[in-house]
Amino acid sequence: MTTLVQTLVSGILVGGLYGLFSSGLTLIFGITRVINFAHGDFVTLGMYGAVLLFASLGLSPLIGIIPVAILSFLIGAIVYRVIVRRTLSVKGISAIDAQHGQLVLTLAVSILISNLLLMFFGPSPRAVQGVLPAVYEVFGVYIQQARLVSFLIALVVFLLLYIALQRTLYGKAIRATVDDRDMASMVGIDPNKVYAVSFSVGIMLTGIAGCVLATYYPVTPTTGAGFLIIAFVTVVMGGLGNIVGAFVAGLLVGIIQQVTAIYVAVDLQDVGLFLAFVLVLVLRPQGILSGRKASA
Amino acid sequence: MAASTEPLLRVEGLTVRFGGLVAVNDVNFTVAEGELLGIIGPNGAGKTTTFNAVAGAVRPTSGTIRIGDALVSGRPPERVARLGIARTFQSVRLFKAMSVAENVTLSASTVCPSMGASRERAAEVAELLGMQALQDSRVDELPLADQKRVEIARALALRPRLLLLDEMMSGLNQAETRDLIGVITTLNSDGLTTIVIEHVLRVIMELSHRVLVLDHGVMIAEGPPREVMSDPRVVEAYLGRSAAANLGEPA
Amino acid sequence: MTALGKLLRSTGGLGTVVLVLVASLPLWFIQSSFVLSVATLTLIFMAASLGWNVISGFGGQISFGHSIFFGLGAYTTALLQVRYHLNAYVGVVLGVVVAVVLAVLLGAVTLRLRGIYFSLATFALTLVFAILTGHYEGFTGGEVGLTLPLLGDAPGQFSFDNKVVFYWIATLLAALAFVATWLVLRSRLGLQLRAIQADQEAAQASGVLAFRVKLVGLAISAVPAALAGSVYMQYVAFIDPDSAFGATVATQIAVIAFVGGAGKLWGPVIGAVILVPLQQLLNSSLSAYPAGFNLVVYALVVLVILWIEPRGIMSMRIRRRTPRPPARDAAPPGDSVPDPRPVDAVSATPSVPTSRNGS
Ligand SMILES: Nc1ncnc2c1ncn2[C@@H]1O[C@H](COP(=O)(O)OP(=O)(O)O)[C@@H](O)[C@H]1O
Ligand SMILES: [Mg+2]
C-alpha cells in the first residue's frame, strides 16, 4: 500500500512538469498547427540552461527560471520567424506539403540542438547538484524537496498561463483563434502575431519546465527524444489544443510511467506509455479528457 | 414526372444528429428510376447532410436508405460508391496536382478490371462531356466551371445508377450555368437518375421533375416545382428570406 | 519483357544509364575501401527510403516507423543465424515475411489514423521495438547487440571477403526497389494512393477502398526496408536496438526522401546520394571533429535545403527569365495559379559532408 502511494506521488510530482511542457506543445499545435518535432529538445535546452547558470554563476535554477524563460521565448520567436513562417510563404505550396515541411524542419532543429549540446557538454549526464536536498517523510511516503518544489512551480506557472489566457487581450485572441480561426481573423485578430506569440510562449513554458526539472533529473544531449514522445502522448490524451487537458494528462502520464516502472520493469516504463498512446489514438483520437469531438 | 413502378432510391425516417443539433429530422422520400429530383432549402437546412447520408459519408442516427434492394445506410462511402451512388462536393474536391485524365481514371479504376480499361472509360466520359482537350491539364490550373465538369466526369466514370450533385452552379456565371444545365439535362434524358441540390431557384425550376423542400432539417414540402413554389409554407420558410430576388423571374 | 521495354523508354532510360554508371563505379572511380563503404551504405538506405516513398510519399501517410521493417529484416537475418544456425539467405527471406506480416498487423491499427496521428503512432511503435529488443536480451542480445560469426568468404552463406560484392548487391537492391516503386506509381495502386494523399474523402467517394489500399501500400513499402535491413546486417555484421529501431534510423529513412522530394520517384535516390555520404564522411573515426559536429552539419544541410524548398530538391525550380504566360481566367479563389513551366530539375548538389550515427 505504501509502495502504491509512493508510486502515485512520484508519478504526480514528475507529471506536473510533463503537464507544463506539454501545455506548451498543445498551445503551439492548437494554434499554429505546427507539429514541433524539436519540442523535447527545448526541454533539454532549459535543463542545460539551469546547469550552465548553476555551474558558472552559482545561480539556483529557481532564479534561473527568469533568464531561461526569456531566452526560450526568444529562441521560440526566432524558430517561428525563420523556419515555420518560411514553409507558409513558399509560392504554390499546399497545406499538407507545408505541414510536412514543418515536420522535417523541426526534426532538423531537434538534431541540431541535441548535437550542439553534445559538442559543448559531451555525452555524460549533467545535473544541478545539492539544491533543495531535503527529503520529507509523510506517513511512510518519501517526498524529495526538489520534486515537490518543481511540481509547485509547474503548477503556479501553469495557473499563470491559464489566467493569462482568460484575462489578457492576447490570451483572448489566442483562444478565439483556437475556437475558430476564420472568425478570429474576421474580427481583426492578426493570425501571424497570434501564431508567433503562442509559439514563443509554448517554447518558454517548455524551457521553464526543463529548468526546474534539472533540480533532480540528470540531463544528457539525447534526453529530449523521450520528452518528445511524452509530450505528444500527453497532448493527445488531453485532447489536441486543450491546455487544461494537457496538464491533467501530464499527471496521468507521470503516474502510468511510474506504475509501469515499479510494477513491470524500470526499462519498460515507456513501453506501457507508448502502447497506451497508440490505443488512445485509435480508440479515442479526441483525447480521453476531452468531451469535444476530434476534428482531425 | 417520370413514371416508374419501383423507386430506385428509398429514404425512410432519415435522421442525422450532430451532438445536440438535429441536422436532418425524419425525412422520407423516394426517387424513381430516371427521375431528376431537386432539393432546395435555406442555408443549413440539412441538404448536404442528406446527401452525405445517402453517399455514406455520414452515418444516419436513425432511418434506412436503400438503392434498389441494397441497403445503403451503415455502409462506408467507398462501398456506397461501388453500389452505384456517385456524388460531387459542394466545394470542389478534385485531386489537385493530378491531371484531368488521372482524376477521372482514378474513379474508373475502382470499377474497371484493369488500368487499360479504366483509361478507356475515362476517355469515354471525357468525350461525353466534351473535355478531350483538357485531358492533360492539371485540375488546379482549370477555371472553376471546368473543375466542376471534371467532378461530374469523375462521378460518371463510376457508371452510377444515381448521381448526386451538390450546388453545382454556385460560383458560375450565367453562361457557365446554362452550359452545365445542358449537361445535366442531357445525362438525365439518357436515363441517369439524378438528385440536384441548388440554391438558385431558377435552376431547380428548369431542371427538376419534382422538388423537395427542407427547412431546419424537416421536409416541409414536396411536389412538382410550380406547386411547391406557391406553397405558403415554402414561401415563408425559404422565399421570404434569401431568394426572393430569384423568384421574380422564374425561367 | 514488355514492362522492361517500357521502363527503358520512359524514366527507365535515365534509370538504366544511372544503373550502369553506379554499378561500374568501383571499376573506375571508387579506389578506397572507405568510399566503397560509403557508397554501399548510400545504396542500402536509398532502398529503404524508396520503400518508404510508396506509403508515405505516394500515399501521404508519413511513417516515422520504417525502422521497424529495417530492424526486423536485420534482426531476423541475424537471429536465425546466431540462435538457430540457419542459412543467411533463409533469414533474408523470412525477414521480408516477418516485416510484411507486421506491416499488416500494425497497419491494421495505425492506418485508421489520419495525418500526424499516424506519424506519431509509428514513431512510438518503433521506439517500443527498440526498448523491447533491449529488454529481452536473452534472445536478442539486448543493448549490447548481436554480432555475426566470421565466416570468411562463403557466398553460400551471404558472406564475402571482397566488399565490392556487397556494393553490387546493394546496387541491385536499390535498382529493384526503384523499379518496384516505379511500377507501383504507374499502377492502379499508385494512382489510388496518390488520390488518398490528395483527399481521402474524395477518393472514397470515388470508390477507393482507402483502408485496404493503404494496407497494401504499407505492406509493399515494408519489403525494400526489410531487405535493406538484411543486407545491412550481412554487410556490417553487427546490429543493436538503436541502430535497428532507434529514432535516428526511423527519421533518417524519412528525411532522405523529404530532402530529395517525398512522393517523387527520384526523391529518395537524390536524398540518399546527398545525405548518407554526408553522414558517413564526418562520422568516420578518421575525423578529428568533436562528437556531434557531424550531426550539426547534417542538420544544417537539411535545414538549408528544406528552407529553400520545403518539398525537397526535386521541386526546386531553375530560375529563368522567360516571361510568364498570361494567367488563365477565373482560377478558384485562394488557389494561386501555379507556374506551368516544367520544373522537376535538380539543382547543383551541395557538397557539405556530415553524419548522424552514434551521438
Ligand atoms: N460534420 C458536421 N458536424 C457538425 N455539424 C454539422 C456537420 N455537417 C453539417 N452540420 C450542421 O448541420 C446543419 C445542416 O448543414 P448542411 O446539411 O450542410 O446544410 P445545407 O447543405 O442545407 O446548407 C448545419 O447547421 C451545419 O452546421
Ligand atoms: Mg450544403
GROMACS .gro file of N, CA, C and O in nm, chain B residues 77-79 81-82 85-87 89 93-98 102 105-107 109-110 112-115 118-119 137-138 140-144 147 154 158, chain C residues 186-188 190-196 198-212 328-333 335-340:
model
  296
  373PRO      N    1  -1.852   0.502  -4.734
  373PRO     CA    2  -1.874   0.573  -4.860
  373PRO      C    3  -1.817   0.500  -4.982
  373PRO      O    4  -1.879   0.505  -5.089
  374GLU      N    5  -1.703   0.432  -4.967
  374GLU     CA    6  -1.645   0.366  -5.085
  374GLU      C    7  -1.731   0.250  -5.133
  374GLU      O    8  -1.738   0.220  -5.251
  375ARG      N    9  -1.801   0.184  -5.036
  375ARG     CA   10  -1.892   0.076  -5.073
  375ARG      C   11  -2.017   0.132  -5.139
  375ARG      O   12  -2.071   0.074  -5.233
  377ALA      N   13  -2.032   0.404  -5.309
  377ALA     CA   14  -1.994   0.444  -5.444
  377ALA      C   15  -1.998   0.324  -5.537
  377ALA      O   16  -2.043   0.333  -5.651
  378ARG      N   17  -1.951   0.210  -5.486
  378ARG     CA   18  -1.950   0.090  -5.570
  378ARG      C   19  -2.089   0.031  -5.591
  378ARG      O   20  -2.109  -0.050  -5.681
  381ILE      N   21  -2.384   0.485  -5.634
  381ILE     CA   22  -2.422   0.621  -5.598
  381ILE      C   23  -2.298   0.709  -5.608
  381ILE      O   24  -2.203   0.691  -5.533
  382ALA      N   25  -2.297   0.801  -5.702
  382ALA     CA   26  -2.181   0.888  -5.721
  382ALA      C   27  -2.220   1.029  -5.686
  382ALA      O   28  -2.336   1.068  -5.700
  383ARG      N   29  -2.123   1.108  -5.642
  383ARG     CA   30  -2.156   1.241  -5.593
  383ARG      C   31  -2.052   1.344  -5.635
  383ARG      O   32  -1.940   1.310  -5.671
  385PHE      N   33  -1.902   1.736  -5.475
  385PHE     CA   34  -1.897   1.805  -5.346
  385PHE      C   35  -1.937   1.951  -5.364
  385PHE      O   36  -1.912   2.011  -5.468
  389ARG      N   37  -1.379   1.922  -5.478
  389ARG     CA   38  -1.273   1.845  -5.413
  389ARG      C   39  -1.210   1.750  -5.513
  389ARG      O   40  -1.228   1.629  -5.506
  390LEU      N   41  -1.134   1.807  -5.604
  390LEU     CA   42  -1.062   1.724  -5.700
  390LEU      C   43  -0.927   1.686  -5.641
  390LEU      O   44  -0.885   1.742  -5.540
  391PHE      N   45  -0.858   1.592  -5.707
  391PHE     CA   46  -0.723   1.557  -5.664
  391PHE      C   47  -0.628   1.656  -5.729
  391PHE      O   48  -0.592   1.641  -5.846
  392LYS      N   49  -0.593   1.758  -5.652
  392LYS     CA   50  -0.506   1.862  -5.706
  392LYS      C   51  -0.374   1.799  -5.747
  392LYS      O   52  -0.336   1.695  -5.697
  393ALA      N   53  -0.303   1.867  -5.831
  393ALA     CA   54  -0.172   1.820  -5.875
  393ALA      C   55  -0.183   1.695  -5.962
  393ALA      O   56  -0.084   1.637  -6.001
  394MET      N   57  -0.306   1.649  -5.990
  394MET     CA   58  -0.323   1.542  -6.087
  394MET      C   59  -0.388   1.601  -6.212
  394MET      O   60  -0.458   1.702  -6.204
  398GLU      N   61  -0.615   1.179  -6.507
  398GLU     CA   62  -0.586   1.097  -6.388
  398GLU      C   63  -0.701   1.101  -6.288
  398GLU      O   64  -0.736   0.999  -6.228
  401THR      N   65  -0.965   0.875  -6.441
  401THR     CA   66  -0.918   0.737  -6.444
  401THR      C   67  -0.921   0.676  -6.304
  401THR      O   68  -0.954   0.559  -6.286
  402LEU      N   69  -0.889   0.760  -6.204
  402LEU     CA   70  -0.890   0.711  -6.066
  402LEU      C   71  -1.024   0.650  -6.030
  402LEU      O   72  -1.031   0.536  -5.984
  403SER      N   73  -1.132   0.724  -6.055
  403SER     CA   74  -1.259   0.667  -6.011
  403SER      C   75  -1.300   0.552  -6.103
  403SER      O   76  -1.359   0.454  -6.057
  405SER      N   77  -1.098   0.342  -6.211
  405SER     CA   78  -1.017   0.228  -6.169
  405SER      C   79  -1.080   0.149  -6.055
  405SER      O   80  -1.040   0.037  -6.027
  406THR      N   81  -1.180   0.210  -5.989
  406THR     CA   82  -1.241   0.135  -5.880
  406THR      C   83  -1.354   0.043  -5.929
  406THR      O   84  -1.405  -0.037  -5.854
  408CYS      N   85  -1.338  -0.067  -6.294
  408CYS     CA   86  -1.290  -0.135  -6.414
  408CYS      C   87  -1.190  -0.244  -6.376
  408CYS      O   88  -1.120  -0.233  -6.276
  409PRO      N   89  -1.181  -0.348  -6.460
  409PRO     CA   90  -1.093  -0.460  -6.425
  409PRO      C   91  -0.945  -0.428  -6.438
  409PRO      O   92  -0.863  -0.493  -6.372
  410SER      N   93  -0.907  -0.331  -6.521
  410SER     CA   94  -0.764  -0.306  -6.540
  410SER      C   95  -0.741  -0.158  -6.561
  410SER      O   96  -0.835  -0.081  -6.582
  411MET      N   97  -0.614  -0.118  -6.556
  411MET     CA   98  -0.583   0.023  -6.579
  411MET      C   99  -0.616   0.062  -6.723
  411MET      O  100  -0.661   0.174  -6.748
  414SER      N  101  -0.969   0.125  -6.741
  414SER     CA  102  -1.001   0.249  -6.668
  414SER      C  103  -0.972   0.371  -6.756
  414SER      O  104  -1.049   0.466  -6.758
  415ARG      N  105  -0.858   0.366  -6.825
  415ARG     CA  106  -0.822   0.481  -6.911
  415ARG      C  107  -0.924   0.496  -7.024
  415ARG      O  108  -0.963   0.606  -7.059
  433SER      N  109  -0.440   1.865  -6.868
  433SER     CA  110  -0.422   1.981  -6.780
  433SER      C  111  -0.428   1.938  -6.635
  433SER      O  112  -0.502   1.847  -6.600
  434ARG      N  113  -0.351   2.006  -6.553
  434ARG     CA  114  -0.364   1.984  -6.409
  434ARG      C  115  -0.493   2.048  -6.363
  434ARG      O  116  -0.525   2.161  -6.399
  436ASP      N  117  -0.589   2.179  -6.089
  436ASP     CA  118  -0.589   2.303  -6.012
  436ASP      C  119  -0.549   2.424  -6.096
  436ASP      O  120  -0.541   2.535  -6.047
  437GLU      N  121  -0.525   2.399  -6.224
  437GLU     CA  122  -0.500   2.512  -6.313
  437GLU      C  123  -0.623   2.549  -6.395
  437GLU      O  124  -0.620   2.643  -6.474
  438LEU      N  125  -0.730   2.472  -6.378
  438LEU     CA  126  -0.850   2.495  -6.460
  438LEU      C  127  -0.940   2.601  -6.396
  438LEU      O  128  -0.942   2.616  -6.274
  439PRO      N  129  -1.017   2.671  -6.479
  439PRO     CA  130  -1.120   2.758  -6.423
  439PRO      C  131  -1.228   2.676  -6.353
  439PRO      O  132  -1.244   2.557  -6.381
  440LEU      N  133  -1.298   2.741  -6.262
  440LEU     CA  134  -1.393   2.671  -6.176
  440LEU      C  135  -1.496   2.590  -6.256
  440LEU      O  136  -1.527   2.476  -6.221
  443GLN      N  137  -1.349   2.276  -6.358
  443GLN     CA  138  -1.329   2.189  -6.242
  443GLN      C  139  -1.459   2.118  -6.206
  443GLN      O  140  -1.460   2.000  -6.172
  450ARG      N  141  -1.571   1.264  -6.305
  450ARG     CA  142  -1.520   1.167  -6.209
  450ARG      C  143  -1.634   1.083  -6.152
  450ARG      O  144  -1.619   0.961  -6.133
  454LEU      N  145  -1.778   0.618  -6.260
  454LEU     CA  146  -1.819   0.504  -6.177
  454LEU      C  147  -1.936   0.428  -6.237
  454LEU      O  148  -1.981   0.331  -6.177
  733ARG      N  149   0.291   0.367  -6.149
  733ARG     CA  150   0.214   0.361  -6.274
  733ARG      C  151   0.088   0.276  -6.260
  733ARG      O  152   0.006   0.272  -6.350
  734SER      N  153   0.078   0.205  -6.149
  734SER     CA  154  -0.031   0.108  -6.138
  734SER      C  155  -0.156   0.172  -6.078
  734SER      O  156  -0.155   0.287  -6.034
  735ARG      N  157  -0.260   0.092  -6.074
  735ARG     CA  158  -0.384   0.135  -6.009
  735ARG      C  159  -0.357   0.169  -5.862
  735ARG      O  160  -0.405   0.269  -5.811
  737GLY      N  161  -0.086   0.281  -5.727
  737GLY     CA  162  -0.018   0.410  -5.714
  737GLY      C  163  -0.114   0.526  -5.733
  737GLY      O  164  -0.112   0.623  -5.658
  738LEU      N  165  -0.200   0.513  -5.832
  738LEU     CA  166  -0.298   0.619  -5.858
  738LEU      C  167  -0.391   0.637  -5.738
  738LEU      O  168  -0.420   0.748  -5.694
  739GLN      N  169  -0.433   0.524  -5.683
  739GLN     CA  170  -0.526   0.531  -5.569
  739GLN      C  171  -0.455   0.584  -5.445
  739GLN      O  172  -0.515   0.659  -5.368
  740LEU      N  173  -0.329   0.547  -5.426
  740LEU     CA  174  -0.253   0.602  -5.313
  740LEU      C  175  -0.240   0.754  -5.326
  740LEU      O  176  -0.257   0.828  -5.230
  741ARG      N  177  -0.210   0.800  -5.447
  741ARG     CA  178  -0.195   0.945  -5.467
  741ARG      C  179  -0.328   1.017  -5.443
  741ARG      O  180  -0.332   1.128  -5.391
  742ALA      N  181  -0.437   0.952  -5.482
  742ALA     CA  182  -0.568   1.013  -5.459
  742ALA      C  183  -0.596   1.023  -5.309
  742ALA      O  184  -0.648   1.124  -5.261
  743ILE      N  185  -0.558   0.919  -5.236
  743ILE     CA  186  -0.578   0.922  -5.090
  743ILE      C  187  -0.496   1.034  -5.029
  743ILE      O  188  -0.542   1.107  -4.942
  745ALA      N  189  -0.412   1.309  -5.174
  745ALA     CA  190  -0.469   1.438  -5.211
  745ALA      C  191  -0.596   1.467  -5.132
  745ALA      O  192  -0.616   1.579  -5.085
  746ASP      N  193  -0.682   1.368  -5.117
  746ASP     CA  194  -0.809   1.391  -5.050
  746ASP      C  195  -0.876   1.255  -5.026
  746ASP      O  196  -0.939   1.199  -5.115
  747GLN      N  197  -0.862   1.206  -4.904
  747GLN     CA  198  -0.911   1.071  -4.879
  747GLN      C  199  -1.062   1.060  -4.894
  747GLN      O  200  -1.111   0.961  -4.950
  748GLU      N  201  -1.137   1.159  -4.847
  748GLU     CA  202  -1.283   1.151  -4.859
  748GLU      C  203  -1.326   1.147  -5.006
  748GLU      O  204  -1.412   1.068  -5.043
  749ALA      N  205  -1.263   1.233  -5.085
  749ALA     CA  206  -1.300   1.234  -5.226
  749ALA      C  207  -1.262   1.101  -5.292
  749ALA      O  208  -1.334   1.051  -5.379
  750ALA      N  209  -1.151   1.044  -5.250
  750ALA     CA  210  -1.110   0.915  -5.305
  750ALA      C  211  -1.213   0.808  -5.269
  750ALA      O  212  -1.252   0.726  -5.353
  751GLN      N  213  -1.258   0.810  -5.145
  751GLN     CA  214  -1.358   0.711  -5.104
  751GLN      C  215  -1.488   0.732  -5.180
  751GLN      O  216  -1.553   0.635  -5.220
  752ALA      N  217  -1.525   0.858  -5.200
  752ALA     CA  218  -1.647   0.885  -5.276
  752ALA      C  219  -1.633   0.834  -5.419
  752ALA      O  220  -1.732   0.810  -5.487
  753SER      N  221  -1.509   0.818  -5.466
  753SER     CA  222  -1.487   0.762  -5.599
  753SER      C  223  -1.470   0.611  -5.593
  753SER      O  224  -1.427   0.550  -5.690
  754GLY      N  225  -1.498   0.553  -5.478
  754GLY     CA  226  -1.497   0.408  -5.468
  754GLY      C  227  -1.364   0.348  -5.425
  754GLY      O  228  -1.349   0.225  -5.425
  755VAL      N  229  -1.267   0.431  -5.388
  755VAL     CA  230  -1.138   0.376  -5.347
  755VAL      C  231  -1.151   0.313  -5.208
  755VAL      O  232  -1.197   0.378  -5.114
  756LEU      N  233  -1.113   0.187  -5.196
  756LEU     CA  234  -1.116   0.119  -5.067
  756LEU      C  235  -0.993   0.165  -4.989
  756LEU      O  236  -0.890   0.097  -4.983
  757ALA      N  237  -1.007   0.284  -4.929
  757ALA     CA  238  -0.889   0.355  -4.879
  757ALA      C  239  -0.809   0.272  -4.779
  757ALA      O  240  -0.686   0.263  -4.790
  758PHE      N  241  -0.875   0.212  -4.684
  758PHE     CA  242  -0.804   0.139  -4.581
  758PHE      C  243  -0.725   0.024  -4.642
  758PHE      O  244  -0.606   0.004  -4.615
  759ARG      N  245  -0.789  -0.050  -4.731
  759ARG     CA  246  -0.724  -0.165  -4.792
  759ARG      C  247  -0.606  -0.120  -4.878
  759ARG      O  248  -0.499  -0.181  -4.875
  875ARG      N  249  -0.460   3.229  -6.653
  875ARG     CA  250  -0.589   3.188  -6.707
  875ARG      C  251  -0.700   3.253  -6.628
  875ARG      O  252  -0.683   3.294  -6.514
  876ASP      N  253  -0.816   3.262  -6.693
  876ASP     CA  254  -0.926   3.331  -6.626
  876ASP      C  255  -0.985   3.246  -6.515
  876ASP      O  256  -0.978   3.125  -6.515
  877ALA      N  257  -1.041   3.319  -6.418
  877ALA     CA  258  -1.124   3.258  -6.313
  877ALA      C  259  -1.064   3.135  -6.248
  877ALA      O  260  -1.126   3.030  -6.245
  878ALA      N  261  -0.942   3.147  -6.198
  878ALA     CA  262  -0.891   3.039  -6.114
  878ALA      C  263  -0.972   3.039  -5.986
  878ALA      O  264  -1.025   3.143  -5.945
  879PRO      N  265  -0.988   2.923  -5.922
  879PRO     CA  266  -1.067   2.919  -5.799
  879PRO      C  267  -1.007   3.011  -5.695
  879PRO      O  268  -0.885   3.024  -5.687
  880PRO      N  269  -1.090   3.077  -5.615
  880PRO     CA  270  -1.038   3.171  -5.517
  880PRO      C  271  -0.946   3.099  -5.419
  880PRO      O  272  -0.969   2.985  -5.383
  882ASP      N  273  -0.657   2.979  -5.463
  882ASP     CA  274  -0.552   2.899  -5.525
  882ASP      C  275  -0.475   2.987  -5.623
  882ASP      O  276  -0.530   3.039  -5.718
  883SER      N  277  -0.347   3.004  -5.599
  883SER     CA  278  -0.270   3.079  -5.695
  883SER      C  279  -0.247   2.990  -5.816
  883SER      O  280  -0.242   2.868  -5.805
  884VAL      N  281  -0.239   3.049  -5.930
  884VAL     CA  282  -0.218   2.970  -6.050
  884VAL      C  283  -0.072   2.927  -6.054
  884VAL      O  284   0.018   3.010  -6.056
  885PRO      N  285  -0.045   2.797  -6.048
  885PRO     CA  286   0.093   2.753  -6.046
  885PRO      C  287   0.161   2.779  -6.180
  885PRO      O  288   0.096   2.782  -6.284
  886ASP      N  289   0.288   2.796  -6.173
  886ASP     CA  290   0.367   2.819  -6.292
  886ASP      C  291   0.366   2.692  -6.376
  886ASP      O  292   0.410   2.587  -6.331
  887PRO      N  293   0.315   2.696  -6.496
  887PRO     CA  294   0.301   2.573  -6.573
  887PRO      C  295   0.428   2.526  -6.642
  887PRO      O  296   0.426   2.427  -6.710
   0.00000   0.00000   0.00000
